[in-house]
Amino acid sequence: MGVMNKFMNFLGLQDEEEIVERERVVEQTVEEPETNPLEQRKNKGNIVSIHSQKNVRVVLNEPKSYEDTQEIADHLRSRRPVVVNLHLVRPDQATRIVDFLSGTVYALNGSISKIGPNIFLCTPDTVEIHGSISEILNHEGYSQ
């Protein structure tokens, strides 16, 4: 107990129980500094233990309307990559959905990539995308 706490206790401005409880809270926060997984990953550099990785679930989603977009954003906030198939929505709704998802992944430092006609891959910042898929179907004369 510090001098200031003793003085405050002597004047009756605080109880000893408050001091003890406050010191416990301070000790707990000092012992267990909080770091998020992204900071831990950055501190380790490029070395990542294979055994510490948990399974990553990729979500497949076919929205039927613009209202279904919130569910996709929730998956991204939970750090799950989402493959979005926009074949079931009108072109104007598909544009709105892609705009919304672009803003969502930007806010989460993620990325969005087109992987096929009306199919997009949205990923959070914990998932990296390497390479690109060209629209080879259109170049070789295939029809859809």
Coordinates of N, CA and C in Angstrom, one line a residue:
M1 N 0.9 -1.2 0.0 CA 0.0 0.0 0.0 C 0.9 1.2 0.0
G2 N 0.6 2.2 -0.9 CA 1.5 3.3 -1.0 C 1.1 4.4 0.0
V3 N 2.0 5.4 0.1 CA 1.8 6.5 1.1 C 0.5 7.2 0.8
M4 N 0.2 7.5 -0.5 CA -1.0 8.2 -0.8 C -2.2 7.4 -0.4
N5 N -2.2 6.1 -0.6 CA -3.3 5.3 -0.2 C -3.5 5.3 1.3
K6 N -2.4 5.3 2.1 CA -2.5 5.3 3.5 C -3.1 6.7 4.0
F7 N -2.7 7.7 3.3 CA -3.2 9.0 3.7 C -4.7 9.2 3.4
M8 N -5.1 8.7 2.2 CA -6.5 8.7 1.8 C -7.3 7.8 2.8
N9 N -6.8 6.7 3.2 CA -7.5 5.8 4.1 C -7.6 6.5 5.5
F10 N -6.5 7.2 5.9 CA -6.6 7.9 7.2 C -7.6 9.0 7.2
L11 N -7.8 9.7 6.1 CA -8.8 10.7 6.0 C -10.2 10.2 5.8
G12 N -10.3 8.9 5.5 CA -11.6 8.3 5.4 C -12.2 8.4 4.0
L13 N -11.3 8.8 3.0 CA -11.8 9.0 1.7 C -11.9 7.7 0.9
Q14 N -11.2 6.6 1.3 CA -11.4 5.4 0.7 C -11.1 4.2 1.7
D15 N -11.7 3.1 1.4 CA -11.5 1.9 2.2 C -10.3 1.1 1.8
E16 N -9.8 0.3 2.7 CA -8.7 -0.6 2.4 C -9.1 -1.6 1.4
E17 N -10.3 -2.1 1.4 CA -10.8 -3.1 0.4 C -10.7 -2.6 -1.0
E18 N -11.0 -1.3 -1.2 CA -10.9 -0.7 -2.5 C -9.4 -0.7 -3.0
I19 N -8.5 -0.4 -2.1 CA -7.1 -0.4 -2.4 C -6.6 -1.8 -2.8
V20 N -7.0 -2.8 -2.0 CA -6.5 -4.1 -2.3 C -7.1 -4.6 -3.7
E21 N -8.4 -4.3 -3.9 CA -9.0 -4.7 -5.2 C -8.4 -4.0 -6.4
R22 N -8.1 -2.7 -6.2 CA -7.4 -2.0 -7.3 C -6.0 -2.5 -7.6
E23 N -5.3 -2.9 -6.5 CA -4.0 -3.5 -6.7 C -4.0 -4.8 -7.4
R24 N -5.1 -5.6 -7.1 CA -5.3 -6.9 -7.8 C -5.5 -6.7 -9.3
V25 N -6.3 -5.8 -9.6 CA -6.6 -5.5 -11.0 C -5.4 -5.0 -11.7
V26 N -4.6 -4.2 -11.1 CA -3.3 -3.7 -11.7 C -2.4 -4.9 -11.9
E27 N -2.2 -5.8 -10.9 CA -1.4 -6.9 -11.0 C -1.8 -7.8 -12.2
Q28 N -3.1 -8.0 -12.3 CA -3.6 -8.9 -13.4 C -3.3 -8.4 -14.7
T29 N -3.4 -7.1 -14.9 CA -3.2 -6.5 -16.2 C -1.7 -6.4 -16.5
V30 N -0.8 -6.3 -15.5 CA 0.6 -6.3 -15.7 C 1.1 -7.7 -16.1
E31 N 0.5 -8.7 -15.5 CA 1.0 -10.1 -15.7 C 0.6 -10.6 -17.1
E32 N -0.6 -10.2 -17.6 CA -1.1 -10.7 -18.9 C -1.4 -9.6 -19.8
P33 N -0.3 -9.1 -20.5 CA -0.6 -8.0 -21.5 C -1.3 -8.6 -22.7
E34 N -2.3 -7.9 -23.1 CA -3.2 -8.3 -24.2 C -2.5 -8.0 -25.5
T35 N -2.4 -9.0 -26.4 CA -1.9 -8.8 -27.7 C -2.8 -9.5 -28.7
N36 N -3.2 -8.9 -29.7 CA -4.1 -9.6 -30.7 C -3.2 -10.6 -31.5
P37 N -3.8 -11.5 -32.2 CA -3.1 -12.5 -32.9 C -2.3 -11.9 -34.1
L38 N -2.8 -10.8 -34.6 CA -2.1 -10.2 -35.8 C -0.8 -9.6 -35.3
E39 N -0.8 -8.9 -34.1 CA 0.5 -8.4 -33.5 C 1.4 -9.5 -33.2
Q40 N 1.0 -10.6 -32.7 CA 1.8 -11.7 -32.4 C 2.5 -12.3 -33.7
R41 N 1.7 -12.3 -34.7 CA 2.2 -12.8 -36.0 C 3.2 -11.9 -36.6
K42 N 3.0 -10.6 -36.4 CA 4.0 -9.6 -36.9 C 5.3 -9.7 -36.1
N43 N 5.2 -9.9 -34.8 CA 6.4 -10.0 -34.0 C 7.2 -11.2 -34.3
K44 N 6.6 -12.3 -34.7 CA 7.4 -13.5 -35.0 C 8.0 -13.5 -36.4
G45 N 7.7 -12.5 -37.2 CA 8.2 -12.4 -38.6 C 7.5 -13.4 -39.5
N46 N 8.3 -14.1 -40.3 CA 7.7 -15.0 -41.3 C 7.6 -16.4 -40.8
I47 N 8.0 -16.7 -39.6 CA 8.0 -18.0 -39.0 C 6.7 -18.3 -38.3
V48 N 5.9 -19.2 -38.9 CA 4.6 -19.5 -38.3 C 4.6 -21.0 -38.0
S49 N 4.2 -21.4 -36.8 CA 4.1 -22.8 -36.4 C 2.9 -23.4 -37.1
I50 N 3.1 -24.5 -37.7 CA 2.0 -25.2 -38.4 C 1.0 -25.7 -37.4
H51 N 1.5 -26.1 -36.2 CA 0.6 -26.7 -35.2 C -0.2 -25.7 -34.5
S52 N 0.2 -24.5 -34.5 CA -0.6 -23.5 -33.8 C -1.8 -22.9 -34.6
Q53 N -1.7 -23.2 -35.9 CA -2.8 -22.7 -36.8 C -4.1 -23.5 -36.6
K54 N -5.2 -22.8 -36.4 CA -6.4 -23.6 -36.4 C -7.0 -23.7 -37.8
N55 N -7.9 -24.6 -38.0 CA -8.5 -24.8 -39.3 C -9.2 -23.5 -39.7
V56 N -9.0 -23.1 -41.0 CA -9.6 -22.0 -41.6 C -10.8 -22.4 -42.4
R57 N -12.0 -21.8 -42.1 CA -13.2 -22.2 -42.8 C -13.5 -21.2 -43.9
V58 N -13.6 -21.6 -45.1 CA -14.0 -20.8 -46.2 C -15.5 -20.9 -46.4
V59 N -16.2 -19.7 -46.4 CA -17.6 -19.7 -46.5 C -18.0 -19.5 -48.0
L60 N -19.0 -20.3 -48.5 CA -19.5 -20.1 -49.8 C -20.9 -19.5 -49.7
N61 N -21.1 -18.4 -50.4 CA -22.4 -17.6 -50.3 C -22.9 -17.2 -51.6
E62 N -24.2 -17.5 -51.8 CA -24.9 -17.0 -53.0 C -26.1 -16.1 -52.6
P63 N -25.8 -14.8 -52.5 CA -26.9 -14.0 -52.0 C -28.0 -13.9 -53.1
K64 N -29.3 -13.8 -52.6 CA -30.4 -13.8 -53.4 C -30.9 -12.3 -53.5
S65 N -30.5 -11.5 -52.6 CA -30.8 -10.1 -52.6 C -29.7 -9.3 -51.9
Y66 N -29.8 -8.0 -52.0 CA -28.9 -7.1 -51.3 C -28.9 -7.3 -49.8
E67 N -30.0 -7.6 -49.2 CA -30.1 -7.8 -47.8 C -29.2 -8.9 -47.3
D68 N -28.9 -9.9 -48.1 CA -28.0 -11.0 -47.7 C -26.5 -10.6 -47.5
T69 N -26.2 -9.4 -47.9 CA -24.8 -8.9 -47.9 C -24.3 -8.7 -46.5
Q70 N -25.2 -8.4 -45.5 CA -24.8 -8.2 -44.2 C -24.2 -9.5 -43.6
E71 N -24.8 -10.7 -44.0 CA -24.3 -12.0 -43.5 C -22.8 -12.2 -44.0
I72 N -22.6 -11.8 -45.2 CA -21.2 -11.9 -45.8 C -20.2 -11.1 -45.0
A73 N -20.7 -9.8 -44.7 CA -19.8 -8.9 -43.9 C -19.5 -9.4 -42.5
D74 N -20.5 -10.1 -41.9 CA -20.3 -10.7 -40.6 C -19.3 -11.8 -40.6
H75 N -19.3 -12.6 -41.7 CA -18.3 -13.6 -41.8 C -16.9 -13.0 -41.9
L76 N -16.8 -11.9 -42.7 CA -15.5 -11.3 -42.9 C -15.0 -10.7 -41.6
R77 N -15.9 -10.1 -40.8 CA -15.6 -9.5 -39.5 C -15.1 -10.6 -38.5
S78 N -15.6 -11.9 -38.7 CA -15.1 -13.0 -37.9 C -13.9 -13.6 -38.5
R79 N -13.2 -12.9 -39.5 CA -12.0 -13.4 -40.1 C -12.1 -14.7 -40.9
R80 N -13.3 -14.8 -41.6 CA -13.4 -16.0 -42.4 C -13.5 -15.5 -43.9
P81 N -12.7 -16.1 -44.8 CA -12.8 -15.8 -46.2 C -14.1 -16.3 -46.8
V82 N -14.7 -15.5 -47.7 CA -16.0 -15.8 -48.3 C -15.9 -15.8 -49.8
V83 N -16.4 -16.8 -50.5 CA -16.5 -16.9 -51.9 C -18.0 -16.5 -52.2
V84 N -18.2 -15.4 -53.0 CA -19.5 -14.9 -53.2 C -19.8 -15.1 -54.7
N85 N -20.9 -15.9 -54.9 CA -21.4 -16.1 -56.2 C -22.7 -15.3 -56.5
L86 N -22.6 -14.3 -57.5 CA -23.6 -13.4 -57.7 C -24.5 -13.7 -58.9
H87 N -24.6 -15.0 -59.2 CA -25.4 -15.4 -60.4 C -26.9 -15.3 -60.1
L88 N -27.3 -15.3 -58.9 CA -28.8 -15.3 -58.6 C -29.4 -13.9 -58.4
V89 N -28.5 -12.8 -58.5 CA -29.1 -11.5 -58.3 C -29.0 -10.7 -59.7
R90 N -29.8 -9.7 -59.8 CA -29.8 -8.8 -60.9 C -28.5 -8.0 -61.0
P91 N -28.1 -7.6 -62.2 CA -26.8 -6.9 -62.4 C -26.7 -5.6 -61.5
D92 N -27.8 -4.9 -61.4 CA -27.7 -3.7 -60.5 C -27.5 -4.0 -59.1
Q93 N -28.2 -5.1 -58.6 CA -28.0 -5.5 -57.2 C -26.5 -6.1 -57.0
A94 N -26.0 -6.8 -58.0 CA -24.7 -7.3 -58.0 C -23.7 -6.2 -57.8
T95 N -23.9 -5.1 -58.5 CA -23.0 -4.0 -58.4 C -23.0 -3.4 -57.0
R96 N -24.2 -3.3 -56.4 CA -24.4 -2.7 -55.1 C -23.7 -3.7 -54.1
I97 N -23.9 -5.0 -54.2 CA -23.2 -5.9 -53.3 C -21.7 -5.8 -53.4
V98 N -21.2 -5.8 -54.6 CA -19.7 -5.7 -54.7 C -19.2 -4.4 -54.1
D99 N -19.9 -3.3 -54.3 CA -19.6 -2.0 -53.7 C -19.5 -2.1 -52.2
F100 N -20.6 -2.7 -51.6 CA -20.7 -2.9 -50.2 C -19.5 -3.7 -49.6
L101 N -19.3 -4.9 -50.3 CA -18.2 -5.8 -49.9 C -16.8 -5.1 -50.1
S102 N -16.7 -4.3 -51.1 CA -15.4 -3.6 -51.3 C -15.1 -2.7 -50.1
G103 N -16.1 -2.0 -49.7 CA -16.0 -1.1 -48.5 C -15.7 -1.9 -47.2
T104 N -16.4 -3.0 -47.1 CA -16.2 -3.9 -45.9 C -14.7 -4.4 -45.8
V105 N -14.2 -4.9 -46.9 CA -12.9 -5.5 -46.9 C -11.8 -4.4 -46.8
Y106 N -12.2 -3.2 -47.3 CA -11.2 -2.1 -47.1 C -11.2 -1.7 -45.6
A107 N -12.3 -1.6 -45.0 CA -12.4 -1.2 -43.6 C -11.6 -2.3 -42.7
L108 N -11.6 -3.5 -43.1 CA -11.0 -4.6 -42.4 C -9.6 -4.9 -42.9
N109 N -9.0 -4.0 -43.7 CA -7.7 -4.2 -44.3 C -7.6 -5.5 -45.1
G110 N -8.7 -6.0 -45.6 CA -8.7 -7.3 -46.4 C -8.6 -7.0 -47.9
S111 N -9.1 -8.0 -48.7 CA -9.0 -7.8 -50.1 C -10.2 -8.5 -50.8
I112 N -10.5 -8.1 -52.0 CA -11.5 -8.7 -52.8 C -10.9 -8.9 -54.2
S113 N -11.2 -10.1 -54.7 CA -10.7 -10.5 -56.0 C -11.7 -11.2 -56.8
K114 N -11.8 -10.9 -58.1 CA -12.7 -11.6 -59.0 C -12.1 -12.9 -59.4
I115 N -12.8 -14.0 -59.2 CA -12.2 -15.3 -59.5 C -13.0 -16.0 -60.6
G116 N -14.0 -15.4 -61.1 CA -14.8 -15.9 -62.2 C -15.9 -14.9 -62.6
P117 N -16.7 -15.3 -63.6 CA -17.8 -14.4 -64.0 C -18.8 -14.3 -62.8
N118 N -19.0 -13.2 -62.2 CA -19.9 -12.9 -61.1 C -19.5 -13.7 -59.9
I119 N -18.2 -14.1 -59.7 CA -17.8 -14.8 -58.5 C -16.6 -14.0 -58.0
F120 N -16.7 -13.7 -56.6 CA -15.7 -12.9 -56.0 C -15.2 -13.6 -54.7
L121 N -13.9 -13.4 -54.4 CA -13.3 -14.0 -53.2 C -13.0 -12.8 -52.3
C122 N -13.6 -12.7 -51.1 CA -13.4 -11.7 -50.2 C -12.7 -12.3 -49.0
T123 N -11.5 -11.6 -48.6 CA -10.7 -12.2 -47.6 C -10.4 -11.1 -46.5
P124 N -10.3 -11.5 -45.3 CA -9.9 -10.6 -44.2 C -8.4 -10.4 -44.3
D125 N -7.8 -9.6 -43.4 CA -6.4 -9.3 -43.5 C -5.5 -10.4 -43.1
T126 N -6.1 -11.5 -42.5 CA -5.3 -12.6 -42.1 C -5.0 -13.6 -43.2
V127 N -5.7 -13.4 -44.4 CA -5.5 -14.3 -45.5 C -4.9 -13.6 -46.7
E128 N -3.9 -14.1 -47.2 CA -3.2 -13.5 -48.4 C -3.6 -14.3 -49.6
I129 N -3.8 -13.5 -50.7 CA -4.1 -14.1 -52.0 C -2.9 -13.9 -52.9
H130 N -2.4 -15.0 -53.5 CA -1.3 -15.0 -54.4 C -1.8 -15.4 -55.8
G131 N -1.3 -14.7 -56.8 CA -1.6 -15.0 -58.2 C -2.9 -14.4 -58.6
S132 N -3.3 -14.6 -59.8 CA -4.5 -14.1 -60.4 C -5.1 -15.1 -61.4
I133 N -6.4 -14.9 -61.6 CA -7.1 -15.8 -62.5 C -7.5 -14.9 -63.7
S134 N -7.0 -15.3 -64.9 CA -7.4 -14.5 -66.1 C -8.7 -15.0 -66.6
E135 N -9.3 -14.2 -67.4 CA -10.6 -14.7 -68.0 C -10.3 -15.5 -69.2
I136 N -9.7 -16.6 -69.0 CA -9.3 -17.5 -70.1 C -10.5 -18.0 -71.0
L137 N -11.6 -18.1 -70.3 CA -12.8 -18.6 -71.0 C -13.2 -17.7 -72.2
N138 N -13.1 -16.4 -72.0 CA -13.4 -15.5 -73.0 C -12.4 -15.4 -74.1
H139 N -11.1 -15.7 -73.8 CA -10.1 -15.6 -74.8 C -10.0 -16.8 -75.7
E140 N -10.5 -17.9 -75.3 CA -10.4 -19.1 -76.1 C -11.6 -19.5 -76.8
G141 N -12.6 -18.6 -76.7 CA -13.9 -18.8 -77.4 C -14.9 -19.7 -76.8
Y142 N -14.7 -20.1 -75.5 CA -15.7 -20.9 -74.8 C -16.9 -20.0 -74.5
S143 N -18.0 -20.7 -74.5 CA -19.3 -19.9 -74.1 C -19.7 -20.4 -72.8
Q144 N -20.5 -19.6 -72.1 CA -21.0 -19.9 -70.8 C -22.3 -20.5 -70.8

